[in-house]
Amino acid sequence: MYVLIMVVSFCLALLFLRATGFHKGVYNGSGIKSISGLRALLASIVAFSHLVHYLYSLDGNWIFDKDYFVWFSEGNFFVNAGKFGVLLFFMISAFLFYRWLDNDGMPASQLTWKLLKSRVRRIVPMFWFSGLVIILVGLAQGGLHINAHSITDAVLWLLFVGSYHMGDFLTADVNAGVEWTLRLEWLLYLSIPLIFVVNRATSGRYKTLLILGSIGAIFCVAVALRLWGKTYTDPRPVLGFAMGYFAYTWRDRLAVFKQSRIAGVVCILLAIFALAFTSNAFWYLVFLCCLTAIFFVVSSGNNLLGMLENKTLMSIGEVSYSLYLIHGVVLYFIKQIPLSMVPHNMVVYTLISTLFFILSFYVAKMTYLYVEKPFIGSSNKKKVAAEVAPTKQDRTGNPY
């Protein structure tokens, strides 16, 4: 039933966005359109995974954690929805950023400077803005007190190395704790200059080995964060970096899927299967294989029967990083509605979900236009196409 709520409310939100001209000012038709549309779906399903936790908990105890195991169930959707978005986001990042290693004529110092500058401009402003919102909410709520401890925690959080606390205030209550993925993304970005230097020194003979080795190192760091860190970390999506790299390496072979309607149908069926089937423990590998197949097809430019090239959907994809960071704030304010004003039935839940999507999309659009875009620069610079040579492709692709 909750899956139906998501589908209906998401479609209603898309209709509202289309009627109100959401695409104006944010639509970007350049690049691989299918990936832009995919970003929209991924950020949306991550957002709904947090909303459905709240809605379900209004009527029952939430049991869908790492110990939940049923072969096929709606409960697996609750467990897998967030994982689905994160894993494919990591594949997208690898697909876009390992191409930097093909800049053979660029000095290592120049590549490092350009890469890190582009990542700071792309990621930091919106992340810091979301941090400011968390701080203001904490101060207004009264849970955040200004002292040396909370200031230290806030600085560490803004540097991507903090915990879920600023003093005694729990930041995850406001932003749903989504920032853990950005730490792993940064490890990917920081590994690229190192790979570049060693790859050049070895005349490119061990490029794939170096990349896979670096991914293995990131995986080990993620495991350490999982075991001994102060915040949630799932190391398994790091495997998506390897799948994204292979999608980029094999892009010429995968181009055969671009116009295939059969491949599009298979991807939709695989997505449904992956969301409904268990990802518990080593069964995550089945989940990984399903999503890898989906990404191989989508990265070829296949639009899944036209769905991923919908103008409204692509516009949401353009603001998906803001959506990823800010939907938790929207959910926080929805949670402030007194429960006595929320009748517990599926019609009301559908209306709440529709409102959640619409507000999240429009808040994301505003933060994209006035926080992200001034630092990114012209969208005309963002031209990624599967057909062109790697050295001519975009170097500033969005991770979200």
Coordinates of C-alpha atoms in Angstrom, one line a residue:
M1 CA 0.0 0.0 0.0
Y2 CA 2.8 2.4 0.8
V3 CA 4.4 1.7 -2.5
L4 CA 1.2 2.7 -4.2
I5 CA 1.1 5.9 -2.1
M6 CA 4.6 6.7 -3.4
V7 CA 3.7 6.1 -7.0
V8 CA 0.4 8.0 -6.9
S9 CA 1.8 11.0 -4.9
F10 CA 4.9 11.2 -7.1
C11 CA 2.8 11.3 -10.3
L12 CA 0.4 13.9 -8.8
A13 CA 3.4 16.0 -7.8
L14 CA 4.8 15.7 -11.4
L15 CA 1.5 16.9 -12.8
F16 CA 1.5 19.8 -10.4
L17 CA 5.1 20.7 -11.3
R18 CA 4.3 20.5 -15.0
A19 CA 1.2 22.7 -14.6
T20 CA 3.2 25.3 -12.7
G21 CA 6.2 25.5 -15.0
F22 CA 8.7 23.9 -12.6
H23 CA 11.2 23.4 -15.4
K24 CA 11.7 27.2 -16.0
G25 CA 15.1 28.3 -15.1
V26 CA 16.4 24.8 -14.2
Y27 CA 15.9 22.6 -17.2
N28 CA 19.1 21.5 -18.9
G29 CA 18.8 19.5 -22.0
S30 CA 22.5 18.9 -22.5
G31 CA 24.5 15.8 -21.5
I32 CA 23.1 12.3 -21.1
K33 CA 19.5 13.0 -20.6
S34 CA 18.7 9.5 -19.2
I35 CA 21.1 10.1 -16.4
S36 CA 19.5 13.5 -15.5
G37 CA 16.1 11.7 -15.4
L38 CA 17.6 8.9 -13.3
R39 CA 18.9 11.4 -10.8
A40 CA 15.4 12.7 -10.2
L41 CA 14.0 9.2 -9.5
L42 CA 16.9 8.4 -7.2
A43 CA 16.7 11.5 -5.1
S44 CA 12.9 11.1 -4.9
I45 CA 13.0 7.5 -3.8
V46 CA 15.6 8.4 -1.1
A47 CA 13.3 11.2 0.1
F48 CA 10.3 8.9 0.2
S49 CA 12.3 6.3 2.1
H50 CA 12.5 8.8 5.0
L51 CA 8.9 9.9 4.7
V52 CA 7.5 6.4 4.7
H53 CA 9.4 5.7 7.9
Y54 CA 7.5 8.5 9.5
L55 CA 4.1 7.5 8.0
Y56 CA 4.5 3.9 8.9
S57 CA 5.5 4.7 12.5
L58 CA 2.2 6.6 13.0
D59 CA 0.4 3.2 13.0
G60 CA 3.0 0.6 13.9
N61 CA 6.5 -0.2 15.1
W62 CA 9.2 0.2 12.5
I63 CA 10.9 -3.2 12.2
F64 CA 12.6 -2.7 8.8
D65 CA 16.3 -2.5 9.8
K66 CA 19.4 -4.5 9.0
D67 CA 18.0 -7.6 10.7
Y68 CA 14.8 -7.7 8.7
F69 CA 14.6 -10.7 6.4
V70 CA 11.8 -11.8 4.1
W71 CA 12.4 -13.0 0.6
F72 CA 9.8 -10.8 -1.1
S73 CA 7.8 -8.1 0.7
E74 CA 6.8 -4.5 0.9
G75 CA 9.0 -4.4 3.9
N76 CA 12.0 -5.0 1.5
F77 CA 11.0 -1.8 -0.3
F78 CA 11.3 0.1 3.0
V79 CA 14.7 -1.4 3.5
N80 CA 15.9 -1.1 0.0
A81 CA 14.6 2.3 -1.2
G82 CA 17.4 4.4 0.3
K83 CA 20.0 1.8 -0.7
F84 CA 18.6 1.8 -4.3
G85 CA 19.2 5.6 -4.6
V86 CA 22.6 5.6 -3.0
L87 CA 24.1 2.7 -4.9
L88 CA 23.0 4.1 -8.3
F89 CA 24.2 7.6 -7.3
F90 CA 27.7 6.1 -6.6
M91 CA 27.7 4.5 -10.0
I92 CA 26.9 7.8 -11.6
S93 CA 29.7 9.5 -9.7
A94 CA 32.2 6.9 -10.9
F95 CA 30.9 7.0 -14.4
L96 CA 31.4 10.8 -14.5
F97 CA 34.7 11.2 -12.6
Y98 CA 37.0 8.4 -13.6
R99 CA 37.1 10.0 -17.0
W100 CA 39.4 12.6 -15.5
L101 CA 42.1 10.0 -15.7
D102 CA 42.0 10.2 -19.5
N103 CA 43.4 13.8 -19.4
D104 CA 46.8 12.6 -20.6
G105 CA 48.0 16.0 -21.6
M106 CA 47.3 17.7 -18.3
P107 CA 49.9 18.1 -15.6
A108 CA 49.0 16.3 -12.4
S109 CA 49.0 19.6 -10.4
Q110 CA 46.6 21.2 -12.8
L111 CA 44.2 18.2 -12.8
T112 CA 44.2 18.1 -9.0
W113 CA 43.5 21.9 -8.8
K114 CA 40.7 21.8 -11.3
L115 CA 39.1 18.6 -9.9
L116 CA 39.1 19.8 -6.3
K117 CA 38.0 23.3 -7.2
S118 CA 35.1 22.0 -9.2
R119 CA 34.1 19.7 -6.3
V120 CA 34.3 22.4 -3.7
R121 CA 32.2 24.8 -5.8
R122 CA 29.7 22.1 -6.5
I123 CA 29.3 20.5 -3.1
V124 CA 30.3 22.8 -0.3
P125 CA 28.0 25.8 -0.7
M126 CA 24.8 23.8 -0.6
F127 CA 26.1 21.5 2.2
W128 CA 27.0 24.5 4.3
F129 CA 23.7 26.1 3.6
S130 CA 22.0 22.9 4.8
G131 CA 24.2 23.1 7.9
L132 CA 23.1 26.7 8.5
V133 CA 19.5 25.6 8.3
I134 CA 20.1 22.8 10.9
I135 CA 21.8 25.2 13.2
L136 CA 18.9 27.8 12.9
V137 CA 16.4 25.0 13.6
G138 CA 18.3 23.8 16.6
L139 CA 18.6 27.3 18.0
A140 CA 14.9 28.0 17.4
Q141 CA 13.9 24.7 18.9
G142 CA 16.0 25.2 21.9
G143 CA 17.9 22.0 21.6
L144 CA 21.1 23.6 20.4
H145 CA 23.1 25.6 22.9
I146 CA 26.1 27.7 21.9
N147 CA 29.2 26.5 23.7
A148 CA 32.7 25.2 22.9
H149 CA 31.4 21.7 22.5
S150 CA 28.6 22.5 20.0
I151 CA 30.8 24.9 18.1
T152 CA 33.5 22.2 17.6
D153 CA 30.8 19.7 16.5
A154 CA 29.4 22.2 14.0
V155 CA 32.8 23.0 12.5
L156 CA 33.6 19.3 12.2
W157 CA 30.2 18.7 10.6
L158 CA 30.7 21.5 8.1
L159 CA 34.1 19.9 7.2
F160 CA 32.3 16.5 6.4
V161 CA 34.0 14.7 9.4
G162 CA 31.5 15.4 12.2
S163 CA 28.9 13.2 13.9
Y164 CA 25.1 13.4 14.0
H165 CA 25.4 15.8 17.0
M166 CA 26.1 19.5 17.5
G167 CA 26.4 19.5 21.3
D168 CA 23.2 17.7 22.5
F169 CA 21.3 18.5 19.3
L170 CA 20.7 15.6 16.9
T171 CA 21.3 16.9 13.3
A172 CA 19.7 13.8 11.8
D173 CA 16.4 14.9 13.2
V174 CA 16.5 17.8 10.7
N175 CA 18.3 16.4 7.6
A176 CA 17.6 12.7 7.9
G177 CA 21.4 12.0 8.3
V178 CA 22.0 12.0 4.6
E179 CA 25.5 13.4 4.7
W180 CA 27.3 10.1 5.3
T181 CA 27.4 9.4 1.6
L182 CA 29.2 12.6 0.9
R183 CA 32.2 11.4 2.9
L184 CA 32.6 8.4 0.7
E185 CA 32.1 10.6 -2.4
W186 CA 35.0 12.8 -1.2
L187 CA 37.2 9.7 -0.9
L188 CA 36.5 9.0 -4.5
Y189 CA 37.4 12.5 -5.6
L190 CA 40.6 12.5 -3.5
S191 CA 41.7 9.2 -4.9
I192 CA 41.6 10.4 -8.5
P193 CA 44.8 12.6 -8.5
L194 CA 46.7 9.8 -6.7
I195 CA 45.6 7.3 -9.4
F196 CA 46.5 9.8 -12.1
V197 CA 50.0 10.2 -10.9
V198 CA 50.7 6.5 -10.4
N199 CA 49.0 5.6 -13.7
R200 CA 51.1 8.1 -15.6
A201 CA 54.3 6.8 -13.9
T202 CA 53.4 3.3 -15.0
S203 CA 52.4 4.4 -18.5
G204 CA 48.8 3.3 -18.0
R205 CA 49.6 -0.4 -17.8
Y206 CA 47.8 -0.9 -14.5
K207 CA 45.0 1.7 -14.7
T208 CA 42.1 -0.7 -14.0
L209 CA 44.1 -2.4 -11.2
L210 CA 44.8 1.0 -9.7
I211 CA 41.2 2.1 -9.8
L212 CA 39.9 -1.2 -8.3
G213 CA 42.6 -1.0 -5.7
S214 CA 41.6 2.5 -4.7
I215 CA 37.9 1.4 -4.5
G216 CA 39.0 -1.5 -2.3
A217 CA 40.8 1.0 0.0
I218 CA 37.7 3.2 0.1
F219 CA 35.6 0.2 1.0
C220 CA 38.0 -0.6 3.9
V221 CA 37.7 2.9 5.2
A222 CA 33.9 2.7 4.9
V223 CA 34.0 -0.6 6.9
A224 CA 36.1 1.1 9.6
L225 CA 33.6 4.0 9.7
R226 CA 30.8 1.4 10.0
L227 CA 32.5 -0.4 12.9
W228 CA 34.1 2.4 14.8
G229 CA 32.7 5.7 13.4
K230 CA 30.2 7.9 15.2
T231 CA 27.7 8.0 12.3
Y232 CA 25.9 5.5 10.1
T233 CA 28.0 4.3 7.1
D234 CA 27.1 1.5 4.7
P235 CA 30.3 0.3 2.9
R236 CA 28.4 -1.8 0.4
P237 CA 27.5 1.0 -2.0
V238 CA 31.2 1.7 -2.6
L239 CA 31.1 -1.3 -4.9
G240 CA 29.0 0.9 -7.1
F241 CA 32.1 2.9 -7.9
A242 CA 33.5 -0.2 -9.6
M243 CA 30.3 -0.7 -11.6
G244 CA 30.3 2.9 -12.7
Y245 CA 33.9 2.7 -13.9
F246 CA 33.1 -0.4 -15.9
A247 CA 30.1 1.4 -17.4
Y248 CA 32.4 4.2 -18.5
T249 CA 35.1 1.8 -19.8
W250 CA 32.6 -0.3 -21.8
R251 CA 30.5 2.7 -23.0
D252 CA 31.1 1.9 -26.7
R253 CA 29.9 -1.7 -26.3
L254 CA 26.9 -0.6 -24.1
A255 CA 25.8 1.9 -26.8
V256 CA 23.9 -1.0 -28.4
F257 CA 21.3 -0.7 -25.7
K258 CA 20.5 3.0 -26.3
Q259 CA 17.5 2.4 -28.6
S260 CA 16.4 -0.9 -27.2
R261 CA 12.9 -0.9 -25.8
I262 CA 13.3 -4.4 -24.6
A263 CA 16.3 -3.3 -22.5
G264 CA 14.1 -0.5 -21.1
V265 CA 11.4 -2.9 -20.1
V266 CA 13.9 -5.3 -18.5
C267 CA 15.4 -2.4 -16.5
I268 CA 11.9 -1.5 -15.1
L269 CA 11.3 -5.1 -14.1
L270 CA 14.7 -5.4 -12.5
A271 CA 14.1 -2.2 -10.5
I272 CA 10.8 -3.7 -9.2
F273 CA 12.5 -6.9 -8.4
A274 CA 15.4 -5.2 -6.6
L275 CA 13.1 -3.2 -4.5
A276 CA 11.0 -6.1 -3.5
F277 CA 13.7 -8.8 -3.0
T278 CA 15.8 -9.0 0.2
S279 CA 19.2 -7.2 0.3
N280 CA 20.0 -8.7 3.7
A281 CA 23.7 -9.6 4.2
F282 CA 25.3 -11.3 1.1
W283 CA 22.0 -11.1 -0.8
Y284 CA 23.1 -7.5 -1.4
L285 CA 25.1 -8.9 -4.3
V286 CA 21.9 -9.8 -6.1
F287 CA 20.7 -6.2 -5.5
L288 CA 24.1 -4.9 -6.8
C289 CA 23.8 -7.1 -10.0
C290 CA 20.3 -5.8 -10.7
L291 CA 21.2 -2.2 -10.3
T292 CA 24.4 -2.7 -12.3
A293 CA 22.4 -4.0 -15.3
I294 CA 20.0 -1.0 -15.0
F295 CA 22.9 1.5 -14.9
F296 CA 24.7 -0.1 -17.9
V297 CA 21.5 0.4 -19.9
V298 CA 20.7 3.9 -18.7
S299 CA 24.3 5.1 -19.1
S300 CA 24.1 4.2 -22.7
G301 CA 21.4 6.8 -23.1
N302 CA 18.4 4.5 -23.0
N303 CA 15.5 6.6 -21.6
L304 CA 13.4 3.6 -20.4
L305 CA 10.6 4.0 -22.8
G306 CA 10.9 7.8 -22.8
M307 CA 10.3 8.2 -19.1
L308 CA 13.8 9.5 -18.2
E309 CA 13.6 12.3 -20.8
N310 CA 10.5 13.8 -19.4
K311 CA 11.2 17.6 -19.1
T312 CA 9.8 17.9 -15.6
L313 CA 11.7 14.8 -14.4
M314 CA 15.0 16.0 -15.9
S315 CA 14.5 19.4 -14.2
I316 CA 14.1 17.6 -10.9
G317 CA 17.3 15.8 -11.8
E318 CA 19.1 19.1 -12.3
V319 CA 18.3 20.1 -8.7
S320 CA 18.7 16.6 -7.2
Y321 CA 21.7 17.5 -5.0
S322 CA 19.7 20.2 -3.3
L323 CA 16.7 17.8 -3.1
Y324 CA 19.0 15.1 -1.5
L325 CA 20.2 17.6 1.2
I326 CA 17.0 19.5 1.8
H327 CA 14.1 17.0 1.8
G328 CA 14.9 16.1 5.4
V329 CA 14.2 19.7 6.4
V330 CA 10.9 19.6 4.7
L331 CA 10.1 16.3 6.4
Y332 CA 11.1 17.8 9.8
F333 CA 8.5 20.6 9.4
I334 CA 5.8 18.1 8.3
K335 CA 6.5 16.2 11.5
Q336 CA 5.6 19.3 13.5
I337 CA 2.0 19.0 12.4
P338 CA 0.1 17.8 15.5
L339 CA -0.9 14.1 15.2
S340 CA -4.4 15.0 16.2
M341 CA -4.7 16.9 12.9
V342 CA -3.5 13.8 10.9
P343 CA -6.3 11.2 10.3
H344 CA -4.6 7.8 10.0
N345 CA -5.8 6.6 6.6
M346 CA -4.2 6.1 3.2
V347 CA -5.9 9.0 1.5
V348 CA -4.5 11.5 4.0
Y349 CA -1.1 9.8 3.8
T350 CA -1.2 10.2 0.0
L351 CA -2.0 13.9 0.4
I352 CA 0.8 14.3 2.9
S353 CA 3.2 12.5 0.5
T354 CA 2.1 14.6 -2.4
L355 CA 2.6 17.8 -0.4
F356 CA 6.0 16.5 0.8
F357 CA 7.2 15.9 -2.8
I358 CA 5.9 19.3 -4.1
L359 CA 7.5 21.3 -1.2
S360 CA 10.7 19.3 -1.5
F361 CA 11.0 19.9 -5.2
Y362 CA 10.3 23.6 -5.0
V363 CA 12.5 24.2 -2.0
A364 CA 15.3 22.3 -3.9
K365 CA 14.7 24.5 -7.0
M366 CA 15.1 27.7 -4.9
T367 CA 18.2 26.5 -3.2
Y368 CA 19.6 25.3 -6.6
L369 CA 19.0 28.7 -8.1
Y370 CA 20.2 30.9 -5.3
V371 CA 22.7 28.7 -3.4
E372 CA 24.2 26.2 -5.9
K373 CA 24.0 27.8 -9.3
P374 CA 26.0 31.0 -8.4
F375 CA 29.0 28.9 -7.6
I376 CA 28.6 26.3 -10.4
G377 CA 28.5 28.9 -13.2
S378 CA 26.7 28.5 -16.6
S379 CA 24.9 25.3 -17.3
N380 CA 26.3 25.5 -20.8
K381 CA 29.5 24.2 -19.4
K382 CA 27.8 21.0 -18.4
K383 CA 27.9 18.9 -21.5
V384 CA 28.4 15.2 -21.0
A385 CA 27.7 12.9 -24.0
A386 CA 28.4 9.3 -24.4
E387 CA 29.4 9.7 -28.0
V388 CA 32.2 12.2 -27.7
A389 CA 35.8 11.5 -26.7
P390 CA 36.6 11.5 -23.0
T391 CA 38.8 14.5 -23.2
K392 CA 36.0 16.5 -24.6
Q393 CA 33.4 15.5 -22.0
D394 CA 32.2 17.5 -19.1
R395 CA 34.5 17.6 -16.0
T396 CA 31.9 19.0 -13.6
G397 CA 29.2 16.4 -13.7
N398 CA 26.9 16.4 -10.7
P399 CA 27.2 13.6 -8.2
Y400 CA 23.5 14.1 -7.2

